[in-house]
Short mmCIF file of C-alpha atoms and ligand atoms in Angstrom, two decimals:
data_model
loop_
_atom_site.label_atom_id
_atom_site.label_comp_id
_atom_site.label_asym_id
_atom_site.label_seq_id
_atom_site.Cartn_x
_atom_site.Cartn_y
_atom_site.Cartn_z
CA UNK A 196 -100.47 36.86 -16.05
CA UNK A 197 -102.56 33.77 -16.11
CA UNK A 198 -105.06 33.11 -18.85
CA UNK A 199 -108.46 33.45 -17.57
CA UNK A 200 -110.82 30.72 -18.41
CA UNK A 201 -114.60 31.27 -17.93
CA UNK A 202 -116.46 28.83 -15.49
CA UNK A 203 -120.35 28.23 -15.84
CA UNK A 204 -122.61 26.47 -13.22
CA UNK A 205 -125.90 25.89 -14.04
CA UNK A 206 -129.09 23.70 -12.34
CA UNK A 207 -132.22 23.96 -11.09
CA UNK A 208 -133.32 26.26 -7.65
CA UNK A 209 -131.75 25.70 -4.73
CA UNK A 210 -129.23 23.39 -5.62
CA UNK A 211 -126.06 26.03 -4.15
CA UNK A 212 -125.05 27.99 -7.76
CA UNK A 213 -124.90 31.14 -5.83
CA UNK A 214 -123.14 30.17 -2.77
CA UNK A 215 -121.13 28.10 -4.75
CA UNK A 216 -120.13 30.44 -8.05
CA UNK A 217 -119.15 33.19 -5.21
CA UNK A 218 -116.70 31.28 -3.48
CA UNK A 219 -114.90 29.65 -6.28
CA UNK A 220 -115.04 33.14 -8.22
CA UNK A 221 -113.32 34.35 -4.97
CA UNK A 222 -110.38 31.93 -4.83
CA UNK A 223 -109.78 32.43 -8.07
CA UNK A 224 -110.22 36.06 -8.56
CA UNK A 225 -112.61 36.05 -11.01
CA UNK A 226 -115.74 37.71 -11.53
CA UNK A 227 -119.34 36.49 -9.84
CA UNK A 228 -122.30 36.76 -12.07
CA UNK A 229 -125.60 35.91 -10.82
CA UNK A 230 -127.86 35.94 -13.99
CA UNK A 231 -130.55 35.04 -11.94
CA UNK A 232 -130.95 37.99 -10.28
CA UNK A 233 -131.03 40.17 -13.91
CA UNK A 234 -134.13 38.18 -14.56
CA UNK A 235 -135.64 39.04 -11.00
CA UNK A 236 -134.87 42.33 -11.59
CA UNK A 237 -136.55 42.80 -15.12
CA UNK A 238 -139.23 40.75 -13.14
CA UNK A 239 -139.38 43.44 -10.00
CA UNK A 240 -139.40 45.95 -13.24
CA UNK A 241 -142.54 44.79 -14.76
CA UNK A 242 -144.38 44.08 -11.25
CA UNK A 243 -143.77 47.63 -10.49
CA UNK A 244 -144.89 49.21 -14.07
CA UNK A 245 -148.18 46.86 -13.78
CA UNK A 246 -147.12 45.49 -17.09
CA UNK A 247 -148.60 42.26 -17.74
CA UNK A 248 -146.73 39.22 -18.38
CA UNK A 249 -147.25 39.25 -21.79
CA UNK A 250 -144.22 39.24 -24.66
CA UNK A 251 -146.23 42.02 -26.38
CA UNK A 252 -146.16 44.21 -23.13
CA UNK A 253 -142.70 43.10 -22.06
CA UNK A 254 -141.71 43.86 -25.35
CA UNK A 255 -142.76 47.77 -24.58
CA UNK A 256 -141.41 47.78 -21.38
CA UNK A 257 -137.77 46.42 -22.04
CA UNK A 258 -136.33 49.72 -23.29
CA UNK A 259 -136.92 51.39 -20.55
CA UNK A 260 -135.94 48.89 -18.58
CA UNK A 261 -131.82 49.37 -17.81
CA UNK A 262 -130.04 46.47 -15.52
CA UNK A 263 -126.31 47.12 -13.95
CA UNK A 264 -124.53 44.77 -12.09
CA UNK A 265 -121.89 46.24 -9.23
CA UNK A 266 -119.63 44.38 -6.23
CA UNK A 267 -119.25 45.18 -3.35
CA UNK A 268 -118.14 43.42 -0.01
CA UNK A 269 -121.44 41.88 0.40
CA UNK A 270 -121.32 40.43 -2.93
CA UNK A 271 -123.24 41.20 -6.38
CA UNK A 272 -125.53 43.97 -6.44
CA UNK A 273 -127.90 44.43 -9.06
CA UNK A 274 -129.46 47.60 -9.82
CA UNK A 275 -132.49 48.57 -12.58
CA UNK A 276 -132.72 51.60 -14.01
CA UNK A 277 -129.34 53.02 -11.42
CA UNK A 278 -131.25 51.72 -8.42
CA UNK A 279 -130.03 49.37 -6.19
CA UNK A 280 -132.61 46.23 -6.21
CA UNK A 281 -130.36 43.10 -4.50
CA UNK A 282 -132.91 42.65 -1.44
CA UNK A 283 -135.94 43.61 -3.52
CA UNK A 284 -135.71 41.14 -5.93
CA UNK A 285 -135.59 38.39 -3.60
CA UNK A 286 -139.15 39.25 -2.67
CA UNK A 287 -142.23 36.12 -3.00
CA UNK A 288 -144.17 38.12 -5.52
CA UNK A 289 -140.92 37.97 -7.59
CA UNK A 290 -140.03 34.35 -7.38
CA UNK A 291 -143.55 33.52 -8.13
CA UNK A 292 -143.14 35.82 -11.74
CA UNK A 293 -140.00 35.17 -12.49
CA UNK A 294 -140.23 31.59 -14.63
CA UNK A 295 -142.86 33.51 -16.96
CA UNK A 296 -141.00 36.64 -17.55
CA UNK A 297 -137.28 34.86 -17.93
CA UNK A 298 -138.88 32.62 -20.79
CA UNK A 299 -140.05 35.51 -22.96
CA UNK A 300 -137.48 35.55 -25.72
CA UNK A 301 -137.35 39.59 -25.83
CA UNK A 302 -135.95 39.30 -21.84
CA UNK A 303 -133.66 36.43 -22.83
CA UNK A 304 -131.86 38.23 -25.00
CA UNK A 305 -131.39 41.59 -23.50
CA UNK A 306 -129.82 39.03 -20.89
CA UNK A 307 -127.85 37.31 -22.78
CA UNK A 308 -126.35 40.21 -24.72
CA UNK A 309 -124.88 41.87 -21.22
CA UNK A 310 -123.67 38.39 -20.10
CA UNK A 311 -122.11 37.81 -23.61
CA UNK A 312 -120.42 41.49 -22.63
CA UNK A 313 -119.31 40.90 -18.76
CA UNK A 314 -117.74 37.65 -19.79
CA UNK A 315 -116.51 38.75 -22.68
CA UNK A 316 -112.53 38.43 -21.77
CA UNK A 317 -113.11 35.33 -19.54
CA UNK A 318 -112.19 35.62 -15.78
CA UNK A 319 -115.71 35.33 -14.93
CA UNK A 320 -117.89 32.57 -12.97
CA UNK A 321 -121.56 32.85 -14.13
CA UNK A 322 -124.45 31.01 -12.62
CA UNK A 323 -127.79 30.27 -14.56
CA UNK A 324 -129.29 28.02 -16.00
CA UNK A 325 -128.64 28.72 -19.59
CA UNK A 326 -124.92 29.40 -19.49
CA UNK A 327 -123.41 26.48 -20.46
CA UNK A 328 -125.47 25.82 -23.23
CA UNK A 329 -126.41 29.06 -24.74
CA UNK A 330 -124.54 32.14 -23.32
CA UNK A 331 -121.03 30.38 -23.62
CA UNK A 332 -121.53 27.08 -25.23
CA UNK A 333 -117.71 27.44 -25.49
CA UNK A 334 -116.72 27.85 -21.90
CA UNK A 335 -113.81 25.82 -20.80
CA UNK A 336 -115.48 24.36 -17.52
CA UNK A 337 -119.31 24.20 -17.64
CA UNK A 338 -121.00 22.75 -14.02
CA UNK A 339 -124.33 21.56 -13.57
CA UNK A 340 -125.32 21.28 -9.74
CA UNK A 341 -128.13 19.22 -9.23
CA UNK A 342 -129.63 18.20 -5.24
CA UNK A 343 -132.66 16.71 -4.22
CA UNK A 344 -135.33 18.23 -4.00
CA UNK A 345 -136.05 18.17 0.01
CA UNK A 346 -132.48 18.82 0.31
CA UNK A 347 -133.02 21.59 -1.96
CA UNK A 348 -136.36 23.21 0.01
CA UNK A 349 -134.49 23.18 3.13
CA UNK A 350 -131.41 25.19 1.85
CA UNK A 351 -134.02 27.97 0.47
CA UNK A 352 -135.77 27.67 3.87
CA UNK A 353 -132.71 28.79 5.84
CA UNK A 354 -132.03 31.45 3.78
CA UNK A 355 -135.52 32.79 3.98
CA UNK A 356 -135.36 32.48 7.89
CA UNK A 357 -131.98 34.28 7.68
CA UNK A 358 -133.49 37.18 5.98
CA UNK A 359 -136.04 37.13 8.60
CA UNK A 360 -138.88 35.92 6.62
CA UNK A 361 -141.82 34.19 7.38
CA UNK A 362 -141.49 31.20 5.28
CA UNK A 363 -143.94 28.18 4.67
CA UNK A 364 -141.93 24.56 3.48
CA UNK A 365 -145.08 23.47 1.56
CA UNK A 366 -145.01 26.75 -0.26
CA UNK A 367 -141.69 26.95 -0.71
CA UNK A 368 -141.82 23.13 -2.10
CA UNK A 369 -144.45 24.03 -4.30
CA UNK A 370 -142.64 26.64 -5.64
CA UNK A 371 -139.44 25.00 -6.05
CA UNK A 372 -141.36 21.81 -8.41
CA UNK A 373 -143.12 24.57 -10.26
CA UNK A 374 -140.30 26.64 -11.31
CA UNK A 375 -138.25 23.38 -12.04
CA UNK A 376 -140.79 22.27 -14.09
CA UNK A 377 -141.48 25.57 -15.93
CA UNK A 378 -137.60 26.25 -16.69
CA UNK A 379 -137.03 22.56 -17.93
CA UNK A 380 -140.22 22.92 -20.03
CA UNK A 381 -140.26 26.39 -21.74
CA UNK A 382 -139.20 26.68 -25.54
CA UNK A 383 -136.63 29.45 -25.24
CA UNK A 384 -133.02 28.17 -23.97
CA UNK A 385 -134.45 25.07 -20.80
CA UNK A 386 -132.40 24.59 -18.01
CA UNK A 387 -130.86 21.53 -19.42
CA UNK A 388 -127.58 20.07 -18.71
CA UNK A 389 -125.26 21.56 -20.89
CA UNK A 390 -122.82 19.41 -23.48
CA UNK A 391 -119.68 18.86 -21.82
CA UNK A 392 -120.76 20.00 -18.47
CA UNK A 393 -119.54 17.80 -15.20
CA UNK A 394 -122.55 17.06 -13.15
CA UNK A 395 -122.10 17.63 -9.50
CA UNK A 396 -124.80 16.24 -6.75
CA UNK A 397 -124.65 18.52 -3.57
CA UNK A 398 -127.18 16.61 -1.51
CA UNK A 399 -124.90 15.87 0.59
CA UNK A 400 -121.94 17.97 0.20
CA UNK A 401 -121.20 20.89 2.14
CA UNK A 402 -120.50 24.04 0.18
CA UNK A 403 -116.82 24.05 1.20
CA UNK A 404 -116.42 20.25 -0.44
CA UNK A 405 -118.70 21.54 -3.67
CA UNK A 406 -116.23 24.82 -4.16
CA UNK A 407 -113.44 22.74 -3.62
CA UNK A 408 -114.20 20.18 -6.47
CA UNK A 409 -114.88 23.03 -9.07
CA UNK A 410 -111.89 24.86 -7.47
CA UNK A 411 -109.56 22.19 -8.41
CA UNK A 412 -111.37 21.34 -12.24
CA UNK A 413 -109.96 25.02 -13.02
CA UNK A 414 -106.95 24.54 -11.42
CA UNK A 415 -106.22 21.11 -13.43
CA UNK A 416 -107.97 23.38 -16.37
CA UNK A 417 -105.78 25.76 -16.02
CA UNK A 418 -102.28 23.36 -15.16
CA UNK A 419 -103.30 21.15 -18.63
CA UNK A 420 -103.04 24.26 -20.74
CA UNK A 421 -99.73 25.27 -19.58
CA UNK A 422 -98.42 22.09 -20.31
CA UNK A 423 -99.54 21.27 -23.65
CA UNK A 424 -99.36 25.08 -25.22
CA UNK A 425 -95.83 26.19 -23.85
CA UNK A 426 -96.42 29.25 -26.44
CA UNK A 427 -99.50 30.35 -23.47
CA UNK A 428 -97.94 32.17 -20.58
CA UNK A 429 -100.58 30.92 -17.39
O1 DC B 747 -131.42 31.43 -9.81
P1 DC B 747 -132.69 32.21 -9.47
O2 DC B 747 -133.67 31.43 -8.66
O3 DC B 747 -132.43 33.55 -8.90
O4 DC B 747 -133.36 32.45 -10.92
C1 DC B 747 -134.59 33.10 -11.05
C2 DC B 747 -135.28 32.64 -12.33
O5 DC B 747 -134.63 33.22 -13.45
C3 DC B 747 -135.34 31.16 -12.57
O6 DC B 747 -136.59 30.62 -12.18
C4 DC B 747 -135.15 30.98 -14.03
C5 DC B 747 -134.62 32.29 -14.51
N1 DC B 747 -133.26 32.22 -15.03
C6 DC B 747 -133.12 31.94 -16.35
O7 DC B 747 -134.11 31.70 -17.03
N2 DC B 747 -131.89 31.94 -16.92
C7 DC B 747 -130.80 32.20 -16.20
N3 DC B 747 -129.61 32.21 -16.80
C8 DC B 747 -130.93 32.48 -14.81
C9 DC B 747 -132.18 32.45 -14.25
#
């Protein structure tokens, strides 16, 4: 039975956490956790009660507000209140509330707390942008992905174009500097590099060469342990 370290990646938009955390939770066997998409989903929650973005009214609305998180052979699905949300939450309207909701310290923690509960026994690659530093400050292999941020436009254009979207790079670049700039900037837990964390450029690595490199960190991780604590079975 190998000892099952937990793995955090975090960094800004579009710099390949997703793509990334899925394929090196899948050679390892590990768990995928896209945080992101529990804050979309609280997000798609309040857009759809009209609940303004306001801590006061978000503050109301959390308790009845009930995320899940499910995998299947397309991947994570997230579901609010026992309905499946995945392509929902991916929606414009979404992206463009999502920075304001996610920094409201009542959402943060309801977050947190089912994070701190799926990762609980390790075995688990989580992507965020508050992992490393504030959901498991203790993880044994915190990532921070970083890319440029053209580089970084043109990855979230393809995947809007794959879902069939209708997609606008000035918009989309826009967006990208705004929510950068709002997740850096906000009080409650930044995106900031976390202490200890092993920065990783992807501008110009594929995704194959950027799962390999975090692939092989565990791997070393998980070699190092074995040999200096014999009394650990791996
Ligand atoms: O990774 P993403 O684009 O799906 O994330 C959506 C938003 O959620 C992002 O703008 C910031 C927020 N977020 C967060 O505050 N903390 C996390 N751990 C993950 C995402």
């Amino acid at each position: 039975m190998s000892k099952a370290i937990t793995i955090t990646i975090d960094g800004p938009a579009g710099a390949g956490k997703s793509t990334t955390a899925r394929r090196v939770a899948e050679r390892l066997g590990y768990v995928y956790v896209d945080t992101g998409a529990m804050y979309r989903a609280v997000t798609l929650a309040a857009l759809e009660a009209n609940t303004p973005h306001t801590p006061q009214a978000m503050a109301a609305l959390m308790p009845d507000v009930h995320i899940t998180l499910a995998t299947d052979d397309r991947g994570q699905r997230t579901y609010l209140n026992g309905r499946d949300v995945s392509d929902e939450i991916r929606r414009p309207d979404v992206t463009g509330a999502v920075s304001v909701v996610s920094a409201m310290p009542v959402v943060r923690r309801a977050m947190v707390d089912i994070q701190r509960t799926i990762g609980a026994n390790g075995g688990v690659v989580m992507d965020g942008r508050d992992i490393g530093s504030v959901v498991f400050p203790g993880a044994e292999l915190k990532i921070f992905l970083v890319a440029d941020v053209a580089e970084r436009v043109r990855r979230r254009l393809a995947e809007a174009q794959l879902r069939g979207e209708q997609s606008d790079e000035a918009a989309i670049r826009r967006q990208i500097v705004e929510r950068d700039a709002y997740d850096s900037s906000r009080e409650e837990s930044p995106l900031v590099k976390p202490d200890g964390a092993i920065e990783i450029d992807t501008t110009n690595l594929t995704i194959d060469e950027q799962v390999d490199l975090i692939v092989d960190r565990a791997r070393k991780y998980l070699s190092a342990y074995n040999l200096v604590s014999p009394f650990f079975k791996l």
